[in-house]
Amino acid sequence: MGDASLSVESMLLHFDMAGMAAAFVDSMVDELGADGSLPDVVPYQRYGGRPADLSWSSALVSSMHALWEAGELGPARKHWEAVRLHVDNLRAQYHKAGALSKLPEPYGDWCPPPEVPGTGRGERPSKGFAAAFSLIHVLQQAADLGTAVGGTAAQDAQEFAKLAAALGAEFHASFFNPTLKQYDNGAMITYVLPLALGVVPQSDQQRIFQNLLTKVRMNNGTWTGGIINNRFLFDVLHDHGAAEVALAMLQRKDYPSYGYMYFNPYEPARECMWELPDAPFEGTGMNSRNHHMYSSVGHYLLTRVAGVKQVAAGEFVAVVGQLQRASTRMTTARGDLHFSWSRESGGLSVEAKVPVGGRAHIYLPAALDALSLDGEQLHQGQGVQEVLPLVELHGGTFTR
């Protein structure tokens, strides 16, 4: 469940698995208790407990949210009562704990890399920090879904958003150290999650982000958190203006890094990802070489680096990014979407191919001139908006 909550967005972007994800949502609803609780594992066999770690049970809402982002709102409509029941359970767990900082957390930020390979787990925040984040994040996602579903679900969404905002304020008050300008114990994840959650006051955002960059530099330009940290780390770096830091981190081949999995001298991976960042130095228990819990980085690569995102069935947003060049293909139910750009001495070249029946909103960083659609020059009013660097394309090929 914890793995699925983090990787479902990436999986839906890279594989034709909407049907599988929807079926897994059905299975989670089948396991939902009368009190709205979920177990750590679905189907519930042998491992884990009930109620689940809040970063594990978040798979229910995060899977529906990812499906909605992929153009499939059906599971959320079908199971809205289950969402309401589960949110009631989250509220009950919060009240039972007595405070956001006292939430139970059996697992937390799973499998951070140890500083020395083979010596156990690396740095982690205080117990309950990741659970507090996940509780608020689920409420935010449930509010998004309720708004999209509409009707009485939209009324629920307002309640969820209000609760998320109140708990976000409590998160800041509980974990922030105004003297040190850090959250909790200063582990990397304690800078990443507050920024991802949007709970850092405007006056402190720049300082917190700079402290995150300092943390990265102090650790040889790489990551030190586990699977929850890595789901949000690269997005946070990119969205706050440090895309080059995120990319440099992903291009590393020394330990710990994604590149280390594939270029280490001991047993380089071929097609799959490891469960543990230091797999060759650990034992045989819980040490798979074919695991998806770190694969959430695929979401960052496609939506931030390649700049492509499906926002509804057949509707896409494509943004020219900061790289010198990039090219991507997204396979959809309507056909393949292609998007590429390159910066040369002569300027910026952009090409987009949208499947028939699809629509793409293409954002450009430069003034609009010499635009063409299927070889024919475009002018304002033909899908071109001069106010914003935006082109709207309804099936066809766009070049600049």
XYZ file of C-alpha atoms in Angstrom:
400
model
C 0.000 0.000 0.000
C 2.750 2.478 0.873
C 4.606 1.641 -2.328
C 1.451 2.035 -4.416
C 0.574 5.405 -2.896
C 3.937 6.785 -4.044
C 4.358 5.150 -7.452
C 0.812 5.075 -8.867
C 1.203 8.440 -10.644
C 4.425 7.332 -12.299
C 2.990 3.937 -13.265
C -0.087 5.477 -14.883
C 2.121 7.826 -16.908
C 4.417 5.079 -18.172
C 2.140 2.051 -18.545
C -1.363 1.274 -19.776
C -2.575 0.300 -16.330
C -5.620 2.449 -15.583
C -7.747 -0.700 -15.465
C -5.371 -2.354 -13.015
C -5.236 0.758 -10.809
C -9.040 0.997 -10.787
C -9.270 -2.694 -9.867
C -6.835 -2.116 -6.991
C -9.056 0.721 -5.768
C -11.952 -1.752 -5.785
C -9.844 -4.172 -3.721
C -8.965 -1.470 -1.201
C -12.643 -0.557 -0.820
C -13.413 -4.266 -0.291
C -10.895 -4.253 2.606
C -12.266 -1.044 4.103
C -13.475 -1.701 7.635
C -16.836 -0.609 8.987
C -14.924 2.123 10.812
C -13.275 3.307 7.581
C -9.864 1.857 8.418
C -7.538 0.109 5.977
C -4.799 -2.492 6.565
C -1.171 -2.021 5.504
C -1.513 -4.702 2.828
C -4.352 -5.301 0.331
C -5.548 -8.019 0.003
C -4.944 -8.297 3.743
C -2.848 -11.432 4.165
C -0.121 -12.218 6.681
C 1.737 -8.876 6.784
C 1.028 -5.501 8.370
C -1.733 -4.384 10.680
C -4.930 -2.365 10.913
C -5.240 0.566 10.962
C -2.457 1.047 8.475
C 0.424 3.461 8.686
C -1.130 6.688 7.359
C 1.442 6.803 4.547
C 0.250 3.328 3.530
C -3.524 3.825 3.754
C -3.071 6.984 1.651
C -3.001 4.643 -1.363
C -6.811 4.659 -1.507
C -7.201 8.377 -2.155
C -3.885 8.859 -3.983
C -4.808 6.113 -6.468
C -8.167 7.754 -7.190
C -6.416 11.124 -7.496
C -3.831 9.754 -9.933
C -6.560 8.113 -12.013
C -8.433 11.432 -12.110
C -5.269 13.181 -13.303
C -5.044 10.533 -16.025
C -8.596 11.342 -17.117
C -10.434 8.644 -15.132
C -12.805 10.144 -12.558
C -15.030 7.045 -12.504
C -13.396 5.332 -9.490
C -13.825 8.459 -7.359
C -17.482 8.792 -8.369
C -18.085 5.088 -7.762
C -16.435 5.038 -4.344
C -17.133 8.505 -2.961
C -18.915 7.099 0.094
C -15.783 5.044 0.810
C -13.700 8.239 0.624
C -16.020 9.939 3.116
C -15.894 6.931 5.464
C -12.101 6.784 5.252
C -11.733 10.508 5.963
C -13.945 10.006 9.028
C -11.499 7.325 10.158
C -8.525 9.640 9.624
C -10.280 12.267 11.704
C -10.918 9.674 14.433
C -7.250 8.596 14.435
C -6.179 12.214 14.803
C -8.501 12.794 17.758
C -7.391 9.540 19.389
C -3.736 10.578 19.116
C -4.527 13.928 20.684
C -2.210 15.912 18.434
C -0.817 15.800 14.908
C 2.698 15.201 16.240
C 1.530 12.097 18.157
C 0.064 10.101 15.283
C 1.127 6.432 15.175
C 3.655 5.545 12.477
C 4.764 1.906 12.119
C 6.886 2.515 9.000
C 7.325 6.176 8.075
C 9.898 7.202 5.455
C 10.868 3.674 4.483
C 14.417 2.574 3.570
C 16.529 5.748 3.557
C 20.102 4.897 2.463
C 22.617 4.420 5.298
C 25.687 6.656 5.092
C 27.850 3.538 4.838
C 26.338 0.737 2.686
C 25.289 -2.324 4.629
C 24.907 -0.590 7.992
C 21.126 -0.385 8.259
C 18.874 2.604 7.654
C 19.865 6.196 7.140
C 18.531 9.441 8.560
C 14.861 9.698 9.416
C 12.610 12.362 10.916
C 10.930 11.974 14.277
C 8.315 9.267 14.421
C 4.994 10.653 13.280
C 6.359 13.381 10.979
C 5.658 11.464 7.748
C 2.274 10.298 9.073
C 1.253 13.891 9.792
C 2.233 14.883 6.264
C 0.309 11.981 4.720
C -2.849 12.738 6.698
C -2.936 16.329 5.437
C -1.944 15.350 1.911
C -4.795 12.829 1.708
C -7.248 15.517 2.828
C -5.948 17.866 0.136
C -6.321 15.178 -2.518
C -9.794 14.221 -1.275
C -10.789 17.886 -1.563
C -9.535 17.954 -5.168
C -11.521 14.835 -5.991
C -14.708 16.033 -4.325
C -14.569 19.275 -6.295
C -14.132 17.307 -9.521
C -16.970 14.873 -8.719
C -19.328 17.735 -7.879
C -22.744 17.684 -6.206
C -22.695 16.710 -2.541
C -19.078 15.571 -2.972
C -18.153 19.203 -3.660
C -19.682 20.130 -0.310
C -17.561 17.420 1.333
C -14.554 18.877 -0.488
C -15.014 22.225 1.213
C -15.017 20.506 4.599
C -11.913 18.471 3.719
C -10.059 21.556 2.493
C -10.927 23.447 5.664
C -9.673 20.573 7.829
C -6.472 20.274 5.755
C -5.781 23.982 6.203
C -6.294 23.784 9.975
C -4.036 20.743 10.280
C -1.475 22.411 8.025
C -1.256 25.271 10.494
C -0.872 22.758 13.329
C 1.860 20.969 11.385
C 3.863 24.190 11.153
C 3.292 25.072 14.806
C 4.210 21.556 15.980
C 7.347 20.882 13.961
C 8.895 24.251 13.038
C 11.892 25.615 14.948
C 11.914 29.391 14.288
C 15.437 29.792 15.665
C 17.047 27.149 13.450
C 14.615 27.763 10.559
C 14.027 24.048 10.201
C 11.302 21.493 10.795
C 11.697 18.628 13.238
C 15.265 17.241 13.379
C 16.599 18.732 10.147
C 16.705 15.515 8.101
C 16.343 16.115 4.366
C 12.711 15.000 4.342
C 11.854 17.617 6.982
C 12.608 20.361 4.441
C 10.973 18.575 1.514
C 7.563 17.636 2.915
C 6.547 21.024 4.381
C 7.386 22.693 1.061
C 5.479 20.023 -0.870
C 2.501 20.366 1.459
C 2.388 24.153 1.149
C 2.406 24.809 4.901
C 5.572 26.946 5.047
C 4.690 30.631 5.571
C 5.709 32.881 2.687
C 8.186 34.696 4.922
C 10.097 31.465 5.636
C 9.879 29.663 2.274
C 13.106 30.981 0.779
C 15.114 30.233 3.916
C 13.698 26.702 4.208
C 14.430 26.022 0.558
C 17.982 27.353 0.867
C 18.472 25.094 3.875
C 17.326 22.168 1.723
C 19.907 23.079 -0.924
C 22.561 23.285 1.796
C 21.514 19.839 3.012
C 21.924 18.465 -0.510
C 25.384 20.031 -0.879
C 26.475 18.705 2.527
C 25.576 15.199 1.337
C 27.658 15.253 -1.828
C 24.792 16.445 -4.003
C 22.546 13.448 -3.470
C 19.525 12.334 -1.443
C 19.475 10.950 2.069
C 15.761 10.253 2.605
C 13.627 7.234 1.874
C 10.718 6.518 -0.441
C 8.451 9.334 0.780
C 11.253 11.884 0.585
C 12.106 10.893 -2.981
C 8.530 11.092 -4.232
C 8.480 14.837 -3.494
C 12.164 15.889 -3.438
C 12.661 16.353 -7.183
C 9.343 18.160 -7.668
C 10.191 20.573 -4.840
C 13.660 21.309 -6.238
C 12.266 21.894 -9.717
C 9.275 23.980 -8.658
C 11.396 26.281 -6.476
C 13.898 27.090 -9.212
C 16.614 24.464 -8.680
C 15.847 22.123 -11.577
C 19.561 21.814 -12.324
C 20.162 20.416 -8.816
C 17.467 17.762 -9.282
C 18.829 16.753 -12.686
C 22.422 16.623 -11.448
C 21.276 14.353 -8.618
C 19.659 11.969 -11.109
C 22.771 11.912 -13.293
C 24.999 10.673 -10.488
C 26.347 7.130 -10.509
C 27.951 6.970 -7.065
C 26.222 5.794 -3.887
C 23.488 6.607 -3.054
C 21.790 7.393 -6.337
C 19.498 5.946 -8.949
C 22.499 5.664 -11.232
C 24.276 3.516 -8.646
C 21.625 0.829 -9.105
C 22.529 0.553 -12.788
C 26.263 1.318 -12.881
C 27.675 -0.154 -9.667
C 30.533 -2.678 -10.083
C 28.834 -5.446 -8.054
C 25.509 -6.318 -9.643
C 24.257 -3.532 -11.902
C 20.518 -3.561 -12.497
C 19.257 -3.935 -16.043
C 15.581 -3.035 -16.271
C 14.285 -3.021 -12.710
C 14.828 -0.982 -9.547
C 16.079 -2.158 -6.198
C 14.126 -2.183 -2.980
C 17.162 -1.041 -0.978
C 19.588 1.660 -2.186
C 22.513 -0.439 -0.891
C 21.131 -3.832 -1.981
C 24.466 -5.651 -2.667
C 25.583 -4.997 0.914
C 22.412 -6.144 2.660
C 21.098 -9.618 3.442
C 18.488 -11.678 1.652
C 15.468 -10.535 3.661
C 13.361 -7.714 2.185
C 15.954 -6.955 -0.466
C 14.229 -7.336 -3.824
C 15.947 -6.369 -7.088
C 12.565 -5.911 -8.786
C 10.669 -3.295 -6.794
C 8.705 -0.159 -7.613
C 8.681 1.899 -4.429
C 11.472 4.231 -5.604
C 9.982 4.510 -9.119
C 7.960 7.617 -8.231
C 10.797 9.593 -9.840
C 9.233 8.711 -13.207
C 6.438 11.185 -12.451
C 9.001 13.968 -12.069
C 10.809 13.018 -15.272
C 7.674 13.169 -17.401
C 5.784 16.082 -15.827
C 8.717 18.371 -14.911
C 11.642 17.442 -17.155
C 9.672 16.494 -20.263
C 6.899 18.929 -19.322
C 3.924 16.761 -20.300
C 0.842 16.025 -18.254
C -2.626 14.679 -19.041
C -5.181 16.782 -17.189
C -8.363 15.114 -18.472
C -9.347 12.441 -20.968
C -7.679 13.494 -24.226
C -6.525 16.838 -22.792
C -2.870 17.626 -22.152
C -0.581 20.368 -20.912
C 2.895 20.608 -22.451
C 5.473 23.058 -21.083
C 8.866 23.826 -22.607
C 11.312 23.232 -19.764
C 14.784 24.365 -18.764
C 16.846 21.703 -20.514
C 18.777 22.366 -23.704
C 16.658 19.714 -25.384
C 14.087 17.084 -24.502
C 11.857 14.643 -26.341
C 9.068 12.446 -25.045
C 6.222 10.253 -26.190
C 3.123 9.526 -24.129
C 0.878 6.663 -25.204
C -2.802 7.410 -24.546
C -6.158 5.824 -25.362
C -6.459 8.236 -28.299
C -2.987 7.584 -29.667
C 0.546 8.804 -29.037
C 1.360 12.335 -27.937
C 4.828 13.550 -28.984
C 6.465 16.659 -27.513
C 10.013 17.889 -28.026
C 12.096 21.037 -28.007
C 15.699 22.103 -28.570
C 17.580 25.316 -27.978
C 20.107 26.095 -30.690
C 22.033 29.202 -31.647
C 19.182 30.186 -33.945
C 16.602 30.125 -31.155
C 14.023 27.709 -29.791
C 12.543 24.875 -31.831
C 9.395 23.142 -30.535
C 7.379 20.282 -32.020
C 4.173 18.717 -30.706
C 2.019 16.015 -32.244
C -1.399 15.548 -30.647
C -3.590 12.507 -31.394
C -6.818 13.025 -33.306
C -9.595 14.052 -30.912
C -7.077 15.291 -28.347
C -6.246 18.804 -27.215
C -2.967 20.205 -25.914
C -2.198 23.486 -24.172
C 1.413 24.244 -25.145
C 3.280 26.793 -23.039
C 6.298 28.539 -24.557
C 8.912 30.662 -22.761
C 9.459 33.086 -25.681
C 7.462 35.592 -27.750
C 5.218 33.978 -30.327
C 6.434 34.329 -33.879
C 6.777 32.058 -36.915
C 4.285 29.509 -35.605
C 2.899 26.793 -37.856
C 0.356 23.976 -37.614
C 0.823 21.028 -39.992
C 3.089 23.250 -42.077
C 0.675 26.208 -42.261
C 1.548 29.446 -40.463
C -0.644 30.303 -37.473
C -1.871 33.760 -36.500
C -3.573 35.119 -33.404
C -7.089 33.741 -33.117
C -6.170 30.377 -34.658
C -5.519 28.685 -31.343
C -2.849 31.259 -30.469
C -3.248 33.544 -27.464
C -0.950 36.556 -27.502
C -1.492 37.477 -23.852
C 0.223 34.321 -22.615
C 2.917 32.205 -24.287
C 0.251 29.586 -24.960
C -0.849 27.643 -28.015
C -3.961 25.465 -27.928
C -3.733 22.568 -30.370
C -6.678 20.316 -31.323
C -5.114 17.249 -32.946
C -2.271 17.752 -35.417
C 1.337 18.888 -35.448
C 2.666 22.154 -34.054
C 6.146 23.546 -34.805
C 7.882 26.738 -33.882
